[in-house]
XYZ file of N, CA, C and O in Angstrom:
672
model
N 26.137 4.803 -5.054
C 26.379 5.787 -6.084
C 25.125 6.632 -6.330
O 25.204 7.841 -6.408
N 23.962 5.990 -6.443
C 22.710 6.711 -6.655
C 22.437 7.637 -5.472
O 22.156 8.828 -5.654
N 22.521 7.101 -4.249
C 22.250 7.911 -3.063
C 23.210 9.095 -2.971
O 22.790 10.218 -2.684
N 24.477 8.864 -3.239
C 25.462 9.945 -3.174
C 25.187 11.029 -4.193
O 25.307 12.223 -3.883
N 24.816 10.638 -5.409
C 24.484 11.627 -6.441
C 23.277 12.464 -6.065
O 23.249 13.681 -6.296
N 22.278 11.817 -5.463
C 21.090 12.557 -5.033
C 21.432 13.511 -3.894
O 20.993 14.664 -3.890
N 22.228 13.032 -2.951
C 22.642 13.909 -1.831
C 23.429 15.114 -2.339
O 23.215 16.239 -1.894
N 24.348 14.868 -3.278
C 25.144 15.969 -3.824
C 24.266 16.979 -4.550
O 24.456 18.182 -4.416
N 23.294 16.483 -5.326
C 22.435 17.383 -6.113
C 21.510 18.211 -5.233
O 21.248 19.378 -5.526
N 21.009 17.609 -4.147
C 20.010 18.280 -3.315
C 20.595 18.981 -2.095
O 19.933 19.812 -1.476
N 21.824 18.643 -1.745
C 22.493 19.313 -0.627
C 21.701 19.248 0.663
O 21.123 18.216 1.009
N 21.643 20.370 1.362
C 20.976 20.441 2.664
C 19.461 20.347 2.585
O 18.803 20.256 3.626
N 18.900 20.386 1.382
C 17.448 20.256 1.250
C 16.990 18.857 1.639
O 15.857 18.661 2.071
N 17.872 17.872 1.452
C 17.562 16.476 1.772
C 18.267 16.086 3.060
O 19.417 16.441 3.269
N 17.569 15.359 3.921
C 18.234 14.890 5.134
C 18.232 13.374 5.254
O 18.707 12.829 6.247
N 17.772 12.682 4.227
C 17.839 11.228 4.247
C 17.556 10.648 2.882
O 16.738 11.182 2.135
N 18.254 9.581 2.541
C 18.017 8.850 1.298
C 17.860 7.390 1.692
O 18.765 6.813 2.318
N 16.701 6.812 1.369
C 16.382 5.464 1.805
C 16.036 4.568 0.624
O 15.288 4.977 -0.267
N 16.551 3.350 0.638
C 16.108 2.323 -0.308
C 14.804 1.787 0.273
O 14.777 1.280 1.395
N 13.698 1.926 -0.465
C 12.381 1.508 -0.002
C 11.719 0.639 -1.068
O 12.302 0.382 -2.119
N 10.497 0.221 -0.802
C 9.757 -0.588 -1.762
C 10.209 -2.037 -1.748
O 11.045 -2.463 -0.939
N 9.669 -2.794 -2.668
C 9.889 -4.243 -2.677
C 11.344 -4.643 -2.853
O 11.789 -5.635 -2.273
N 12.110 -3.896 -3.645
C 13.513 -4.288 -3.849
C 14.354 -4.091 -2.593
O 15.465 -4.606 -2.510
N 13.841 -3.373 -1.608
C 14.590 -3.154 -0.363
C 14.381 -4.282 0.644
O 14.981 -4.255 1.715
N 13.533 -5.250 0.289
C 13.209 -6.353 1.197
C 13.804 -7.643 0.640
O 13.284 -8.185 -0.338
N 14.903 -8.131 1.213
C 15.497 -9.375 0.715
C 14.474 -10.518 0.703
O 13.717 -10.696 1.656
N 14.438 -11.245 -0.409
C 13.538 -12.382 -0.539
C 12.150 -12.050 -1.034
O 11.343 -12.947 -1.273
N 11.831 -10.773 -1.186
C 10.510 -10.377 -1.669
C 10.556 -10.234 -3.186
O 11.405 -9.505 -3.705
N 9.670 -10.924 -3.919
C 9.644 -10.736 -5.375
C 9.401 -9.265 -5.714
O 8.602 -8.593 -5.067
N 10.113 -8.789 -6.724
C 10.006 -7.375 -7.090
C 10.368 -7.187 -8.550
O 11.137 -7.958 -9.120
N 9.804 -6.130 -9.138
C 10.218 -5.743 -10.482
C 11.659 -5.235 -10.391
O 12.118 -4.820 -9.335
N 12.346 -5.216 -11.516
C 13.731 -4.750 -11.537
C 13.759 -3.217 -11.610
O 14.197 -2.634 -12.592
N 13.227 -2.599 -10.574
C 13.154 -1.136 -10.494
C 13.321 -0.748 -9.037
O 12.512 -1.126 -8.194
N 14.368 -0.026 -8.742
C 14.651 0.393 -7.372
C 13.801 1.619 -7.030
O 13.675 2.548 -7.831
N 13.229 1.605 -5.838
C 12.529 2.786 -5.314
C 13.414 3.420 -4.254
O 13.870 2.746 -3.317
N 13.659 4.702 -4.439
C 14.474 5.465 -3.505
C 13.618 6.598 -2.975
O 12.959 7.312 -3.735
N 13.615 6.723 -1.664
C 12.908 7.829 -1.014
C 13.944 8.849 -0.561
O 14.901 8.495 0.122
N 13.742 10.094 -0.942
C 14.585 11.181 -0.447
C 13.716 11.997 0.504
O 12.697 12.555 0.097
N 14.120 11.989 1.777
C 13.368 12.759 2.767
C 13.870 14.200 2.734
O 15.031 14.487 2.996
N 12.936 15.082 2.377
C 13.240 16.500 2.162
C 12.720 17.340 3.322
O 11.734 16.992 3.961
N 13.354 18.470 3.534
C 12.852 19.424 4.522
C 11.540 20.036 4.036
O 10.637 20.283 4.823
N 11.440 20.266 2.735
C 10.213 20.747 2.095
C 10.310 20.357 0.619
O 11.388 20.026 0.130
N 9.172 20.395 -0.056
C 9.138 20.077 -1.483
C 8.707 21.320 -2.244
O 7.702 21.950 -1.912
N 9.476 21.658 -3.251
C 9.183 22.798 -4.111
C 9.609 22.391 -5.519
O 10.809 22.351 -5.829
N 8.633 22.072 -6.351
C 8.946 21.569 -7.689
C 9.816 22.537 -8.484
O 10.755 22.118 -9.163
N 9.524 23.829 -8.386
C 10.300 24.823 -9.144
C 11.768 24.840 -8.712
O 12.659 25.129 -9.516
N 12.032 24.523 -7.480
C 13.400 24.481 -6.956
C 14.032 23.102 -7.169
O 15.187 22.997 -7.598
N 13.276 22.019 -6.864
C 13.840 20.673 -6.826
C 14.029 20.043 -8.203
O 15.040 19.365 -8.439
N 13.081 20.240 -9.109
C 13.164 19.599 -10.433
C 14.430 20.006 -11.191
O 15.109 19.138 -11.749
N 14.803 21.288 -11.218
C 16.044 21.650 -11.919
C 17.300 21.047 -11.279
O 18.260 20.710 -11.983
N 17.299 20.903 -9.954
C 18.460 20.316 -9.275
C 18.663 18.862 -9.713
O 19.794 18.438 -9.956
N 17.565 18.117 -9.832
C 17.687 16.726 -10.263
C 17.852 16.627 -11.778
O 18.527 15.723 -12.272
N 17.274 17.554 -12.516
C 17.469 17.562 -13.977
C 18.946 17.764 -14.317
O 19.439 17.221 -15.314
N 19.647 18.504 -13.480
C 21.070 18.754 -13.724
C 21.896 17.464 -13.687
O 22.979 17.412 -14.276
N 21.380 16.418 -13.036
C 22.083 15.127 -13.030
C 21.307 14.083 -13.849
O 21.538 12.884 -13.704
N 20.385 14.563 -14.694
C 19.722 13.683 -15.654
C 18.373 13.129 -15.262
O 17.738 12.426 -16.060
N 17.893 13.405 -14.061
C 16.594 12.865 -13.639
C 15.457 13.699 -14.210
O 15.559 14.920 -14.300
N 14.378 12.996 -14.586
C 13.226 13.641 -15.222
C 12.018 13.553 -14.305
O 11.648 12.466 -13.864
N 11.419 14.702 -14.024
C 10.237 14.741 -13.171
C 9.081 14.079 -13.916
O 8.783 14.436 -15.058
N 8.458 13.083 -13.287
C 7.348 12.368 -13.910
C 6.148 13.311 -13.996
O 5.805 13.967 -13.010
N 5.471 13.376 -15.148
C 4.400 14.348 -15.337
C 3.026 13.923 -14.817
O 2.146 14.764 -14.663
N 2.831 12.642 -14.523
C 1.501 12.165 -14.139
C 1.044 12.820 -12.834
O 1.840 12.994 -11.908
N -0.247 13.149 -12.728
C -0.753 13.786 -11.494
C -0.536 12.931 -10.244
O -0.288 13.456 -9.161
N -0.613 11.606 -10.385
C -0.426 10.741 -9.215
C 1.011 10.745 -8.728
O 1.314 10.165 -7.690
N 1.894 11.398 -9.442
C 3.275 11.542 -8.995
C 3.510 12.862 -8.262
O 4.644 13.261 -8.048
N 2.435 13.519 -7.875
C 2.546 14.791 -7.161
C 1.943 14.726 -5.756
O 2.327 15.468 -4.883
N 0.964 13.838 -5.568
C 0.253 13.745 -4.289
C -0.046 12.278 -4.001
O -0.361 11.519 -4.918
N 0.067 11.888 -2.732
C -0.378 10.559 -2.314
C -1.059 10.693 -0.967
O -0.774 11.616 -0.205
N -1.972 9.775 -0.690
C -2.681 9.785 0.585
C -2.038 8.757 1.491
O -1.825 7.609 1.101
N -1.717 9.178 2.687
C -1.107 8.293 3.676
C -1.634 8.696 5.045
O -1.597 9.878 5.391
N -2.133 7.718 5.773
C -2.687 8.024 7.091
C -3.857 8.974 7.016
O -4.082 9.760 7.922
N -4.597 8.917 5.903
C -5.751 9.780 5.718
C -5.406 11.218 5.331
O -6.300 12.045 5.186
N -4.128 11.499 5.163
C -3.700 12.858 4.795
C -3.157 12.882 3.381
O -2.459 11.960 2.958
N -3.459 13.942 2.649
C -2.839 14.147 1.340
C -1.433 14.692 1.573
O -1.242 15.650 2.321
N -0.476 14.051 0.936
C 0.927 14.433 1.113
C 1.523 14.776 -0.247
O 1.371 14.013 -1.206
N 2.216 15.897 -0.300
C 2.905 16.275 -1.529
C 4.100 15.364 -1.733
O 4.726 14.902 -0.778
N 4.395 15.116 -2.988
C 5.597 14.370 -3.337
C 5.945 14.711 -4.773
O 5.143 15.304 -5.500
N 7.123 14.340 -5.177
C 7.545 14.412 -6.576
C 8.238 13.094 -6.888
O 8.968 12.563 -6.049
N 8.001 12.565 -8.077
C 8.644 11.323 -8.486
C 9.449 11.599 -9.745
O 8.972 12.261 -10.668
N 10.671 11.079 -9.757
C 11.590 11.297 -10.870
C 11.993 9.968 -11.493
O 12.216 8.981 -10.786
N 12.089 9.969 -12.816
C 12.609 8.832 -13.576
C 14.110 9.038 -13.747
O 14.607 10.168 -13.718
N 14.831 7.945 -13.947
C 16.296 8.044 -14.014
C 16.771 8.661 -15.320
O 16.008 8.767 -16.286
N 18.034 9.019 -15.364
C 18.611 9.485 -16.635
C 18.459 8.390 -17.699
O 18.481 7.189 -17.374
N 18.298 8.792 -18.916
C 18.163 7.830 -20.020
C 19.400 6.939 -20.056
O 20.531 7.414 -19.975
N 19.147 5.633 -20.119
C 20.231 4.661 -20.164
C 20.686 4.169 -18.795
O 21.430 3.209 -18.707
N 20.242 4.820 -17.723
C 20.626 4.393 -16.371
C 19.718 3.256 -15.909
O 18.660 3.016 -16.494
N 20.135 2.562 -14.859
C 19.299 1.504 -14.285
C 17.955 2.097 -13.892
O 17.890 3.198 -13.357
N 16.878 1.341 -14.141
C 15.538 1.857 -13.888
C 15.340 2.034 -12.391
O 15.645 1.149 -11.583
N 14.818 3.201 -12.015
C 14.508 3.497 -10.625
C 13.435 4.574 -10.583
O 13.181 5.250 -11.581
N 12.800 4.671 -9.448
C 11.894 5.772 -9.151
C 12.456 6.492 -7.946
O 12.733 5.856 -6.923
N 12.642 7.783 -8.068
C 13.123 8.592 -6.949
C 11.937 9.402 -6.444
O 11.381 10.220 -7.180
N 11.550 9.126 -5.208
C 10.391 9.768 -4.584
C 10.883 10.846 -3.622
O 11.524 10.515 -2.612
N 10.609 12.104 -3.909
C 10.897 13.167 -2.945
C 9.674 13.295 -2.049
O 8.553 13.481 -2.545
N 9.884 13.172 -0.757
C 8.794 13.293 0.218
C 9.258 14.184 1.356
O 10.439 14.187 1.701
N 8.313 14.918 1.952
C 8.657 15.680 3.138
C 8.959 14.680 4.242
O 8.155 13.786 4.531
N 10.119 14.805 4.826
C 10.613 13.811 5.773
C 9.759 13.604 6.992
O 9.775 12.526 7.583
N 9.004 14.598 7.377
C 8.155 14.467 8.564
C 6.753 13.968 8.208
O 5.928 13.795 9.099
N 6.485 13.723 6.945
C 5.143 13.335 6.516
C 4.833 11.866 6.751
O 5.742 11.027 6.842
N 3.553 11.536 6.844
C 3.168 10.140 7.053
C 3.535 9.235 5.874
O 3.730 8.035 6.062
N 3.659 9.790 4.671
C 4.031 8.960 3.524
C 5.496 8.511 3.609
O 5.839 7.398 3.210
N 6.365 9.336 4.160
C 7.765 8.933 4.352
C 7.839 7.835 5.416
O 8.559 6.839 5.257
N 7.073 7.986 6.473
C 7.015 6.970 7.527
C 6.468 5.658 6.959
O 6.977 4.574 7.260
N 5.416 5.743 6.167
C 4.788 4.568 5.558
C 5.818 3.731 4.800
O 5.882 2.512 4.958
N 6.631 4.380 3.973
C 7.612 3.664 3.154
C 8.621 2.923 4.032
O 9.002 1.786 3.733
N 9.049 3.555 5.111
C 10.008 2.917 6.016
C 9.374 1.771 6.803
O 9.981 0.723 6.984
N 8.132 1.971 7.250
C 7.445 0.925 8.005
C 7.170 -0.286 7.112
O 7.387 -1.429 7.530
N 6.711 -0.057 5.887
C 6.484 -1.151 4.927
C 7.756 -1.990 4.798
O 7.736 -3.206 4.930
N 8.861 -1.320 4.541
C 10.154 -1.999 4.359
C 10.557 -2.787 5.601
O 10.871 -3.974 5.528
N 10.548 -2.132 6.744
C 11.059 -2.764 7.957
C 10.175 -3.905 8.437
O 10.671 -4.927 8.914
N 8.873 -3.754 8.321
C 7.959 -4.824 8.722
C 8.177 -6.061 7.856
O 8.314 -7.172 8.376
N 8.249 -5.880 6.547
C 8.423 -7.038 5.665
C 9.820 -7.643 5.784
O 9.986 -8.842 5.559
N 10.795 -6.857 6.150
C 12.132 -7.423 6.401
C 12.117 -8.314 7.640
O 12.883 -9.275 7.721
N 11.269 -7.991 8.591
C 11.246 -8.672 9.885
C 10.313 -9.879 9.925
O 10.645 -10.890 10.543
N 9.146 -9.783 9.289
C 8.122 -10.823 9.407
C 8.125 -11.727 8.179
O 7.603 -11.360 7.119
N 8.700 -12.914 8.333
C 8.848 -13.834 7.204
C 7.500 -14.285 6.637
O 7.338 -14.371 5.417
N 6.523 -14.550 7.489
C 5.206 -14.980 7.002
C 4.534 -13.878 6.189
O 3.964 -14.136 5.127
N 4.598 -12.659 6.692
C 4.003 -11.536 5.965
C 4.721 -11.320 4.632
O 4.082 -11.076 3.602
N 6.042 -11.430 4.646
C 6.830 -11.255 3.425
C 6.459 -12.316 2.381
O 6.239 -12.020 1.218
N 6.356 -13.561 2.823
C 6.019 -14.652 1.904
C 4.604 -14.459 1.330
O 4.376 -14.590 0.139
N 3.642 -14.118 2.184
C 2.259 -13.922 1.739
C 2.148 -12.720 0.790
O 1.463 -12.786 -0.237
N 2.823 -11.634 1.125
C 2.776 -10.435 0.276
C 3.413 -10.719 -1.085
O 2.890 -10.325 -2.126
N 4.509 -11.421 -1.076
C 5.175 -11.775 -2.333
C 4.303 -12.656 -3.205
O 4.199 -12.442 -4.420
N 3.653 -13.652 -2.615
C 2.767 -14.538 -3.378
C 1.591 -13.759 -3.952
O 1.203 -13.949 -5.120
N 1.022 -12.864 -3.150
C -0.090 -12.030 -3.629
C 0.340 -11.183 -4.822
O -0.333 -11.142 -5.851
N 1.485 -10.512 -4.693
C 1.958 -9.652 -5.787
C 2.234 -10.451 -7.061
O 1.926 -9.992 -8.163
N 2.805 -11.631 -6.911
C 3.099 -12.446 -8.091
C 1.814 -12.878 -8.789
O 1.714 -12.805 -10.012
N 0.812 -13.343 -8.025
C -0.460 -13.744 -8.628
C -1.144 -12.555 -9.284
O -1.695 -12.667 -10.378
N -1.102 -11.416 -8.627
C -1.734 -10.217 -9.181
C -1.048 -9.787 -10.472
O -1.719 -9.467 -11.463
N 0.253 -9.799 -10.500
C 0.994 -9.395 -11.702
C 0.684 -10.312 -12.883
O 0.588 -9.850 -14.027
N 0.514 -11.602 -12.616
C 0.197 -12.539 -13.695
C -1.210 -12.332 -14.242
O -1.450 -12.520 -15.430
N -2.134 -11.949 -13.377
C -3.526 -11.831 -13.818
C -3.926 -10.417 -14.237
O -4.939 -10.248 -14.912
N -3.139 -9.414 -13.864
C -3.493 -8.022 -14.183
C -2.254 -7.326 -14.759
O -1.482 -6.710 -14.024
N -2.055 -7.403 -16.075
C -0.852 -6.810 -16.662
C -0.866 -5.281 -16.742
O 0.190 -4.663 -16.810
N -2.044 -4.656 -16.695
C -2.126 -3.198 -16.769
C -1.648 -2.596 -15.442
O -2.210 -2.890 -14.380
N -0.613 -1.754 -15.507
C 0.021 -1.227 -14.297
C -0.931 -0.383 -13.446
O -0.929 -0.480 -12.217
N -1.760 0.443 -14.072
C -2.691 1.275 -13.313
C -3.724 0.400 -12.603
O -4.005 0.592 -11.416
N -4.268 -0.581 -13.316
C -5.238 -1.497 -12.723
C -4.593 -2.309 -11.591
O -5.193 -2.520 -10.545
N -3.367 -2.754 -11.822
C -2.607 -3.493 -10.811
C -2.527 -2.673 -9.524
O -2.792 -3.167 -8.428
N -2.173 -1.408 -9.653
C -2.047 -0.531 -8.487
C -3.360 -0.319 -7.763
O -3.410 -0.274 -6.532
N -4.452 -0.217 -8.524
C -5.766 -0.013 -7.905
C -6.215 -1.241 -7.126
O -6.868 -1.123 -6.097
N -5.871 -2.421 -7.612
C -6.230 -3.648 -6.906
C -5.313 -3.851 -5.700
O -5.749 -4.300 -4.636
N -4.049 -3.496 -5.843
C -3.078 -3.694 -4.765
C -3.321 -2.753 -3.586
O -3.024 -3.113 -2.438
N -3.877 -1.569 -3.834
C -4.022 -0.555 -2.783
C -4.794 -1.051 -1.552
O -4.318 -0.881 -0.422
N -5.984 -1.661 -1.705
C -6.694 -2.117 -0.502
C -5.944 -3.232 0.237
O -5.979 -3.294 1.470
N -5.259 -4.090 -0.498
C -4.472 -5.142 0.147
C -3.306 -4.528 0.920
O -2.932 -5.017 1.997
N -2.746 -3.462 0.390
C -1.655 -2.772 1.075
C -2.147 -2.212 2.406
O -1.429 -2.261 3.412
N -3.371 -1.698 2.432
C -3.929 -1.176 3.689
C -4.023 -2.272 4.746
O -3.734 -2.035 5.919
N -4.421 -3.475 4.325
C -4.495 -4.600 5.266
C -3.098 -4.934 5.784
O -2.883 -5.099 6.992
N -2.125 -5.024 4.873
C -0.747 -5.302 5.259
C -0.252 -4.252 6.252
O 0.368 -4.575 7.274
N -0.545 -2.987 5.973
C -0.029 -1.923 6.821
C -0.729 -1.881 8.187
O -0.151 -1.402 9.157
N -1.949 -2.403 8.279
C -2.589 -2.549 9.588
C -1.772 -3.479 10.466
O -1.533 -3.202 11.651
N -1.334 -4.597 9.880
C -0.474 -5.531 10.618
C 0.864 -4.879 10.940
O 1.419 -5.076 12.031
N 1.397 -4.091 10.011
C 2.673 -3.405 10.237
C 2.551 -2.410 11.396
O 3.468 -2.294 12.211
N 1.442 -1.706 11.468
C 1.236 -0.749 12.572
C 1.167 -1.470 13.910
O 1.721 -0.990 14.905
N 0.510 -2.622 13.946
C 0.462 -3.403 15.195
C 1.874 -3.843 15.587
O 2.270 -3.749 16.754
N 2.642 -4.306 14.593
C 4.026 -4.711 14.836
C 4.843 -3.539 15.372
O 5.621 -3.681 16.333
N 4.665 -2.358 14.767
C 5.411 -1.168 15.205
C 5.087 -0.833 16.656
O 5.991 -0.523 17.453
N 3.800 -0.919 17.025
C 3.401 -0.620 18.403
C 3.973 -1.650 19.378
O 4.441 -1.293 20.465
N 3.964 -2.927 18.987
C 4.452 -3.996 19.866
C 5.968 -3.943 20.050
O 6.472 -4.291 21.118
N 6.686 -3.508 19.035
C 8.149 -3.542 19.095
C 8.793 -2.200 19.419
O 10.005 -2.138 19.626
N 7.991 -1.145 19.403
C 8.552 0.186 19.650
C 9.251 0.762 18.418
O 10.040 1.706 18.530
N 8.938 0.220 17.232
C 9.550 0.717 15.998
C 9.186 2.182 15.814
O 8.074 2.618 16.137
N 10.133 2.959 15.300
C 9.834 4.352 14.932
C 10.592 4.695 13.657
O 11.688 4.160 13.410
N 10.015 5.576 12.881
C 10.644 5.999 11.634
C 11.979 6.677 11.893
O 12.906 6.537 11.101
N 12.087 7.393 12.988
C 13.328 8.101 13.297
C 14.492 7.125 13.471
O 15.603 7.381 13.005
N 14.231 5.995 14.100
C 15.287 5.002 14.294
C 15.506 4.175 13.042
O 16.599 3.633 12.836
N 14.475 4.033 12.194
C 14.563 3.176 10.998
C 15.397 3.803 9.902
O 16.006 3.101 9.113
N 15.383 5.090 9.819
C 16.018 5.780 8.696
C 17.500 5.755 8.723
O 18.249 5.245 9.329
């Protein structure tokens, strides 16, 4: 239902809607918040925000919801909060050809495949959440660990022939 509503609102501007993040990995501990990636042909806040506002989504105002670094490149993005009263989710608009869109798919697919990595990542996140309740601080501590995890994911992708095009 969520994916269909996003596809209807964005039309041909979007060419993929993916369930990503921790909730997309069976068996991985996660907050009760779904992360959805919408792979866009391009991102234009003036065009995209009203389209999602028409179905109740609110563009997040924080600066970190506009740009992220992936593969050493700054990538534009927009993050939207759900309509008031709807199930909590984050909708990430990303340019579909960008390294940040690939990152989200590789994170998901690697952890779905590698049970040891999934178990270790889940244990790390649980310990971190218990000891660092501040969300911003949590994210700053998690970032370097994520880089280590993604190094292993990149090796896995090279060994198995994984590609974002086939994953989506």
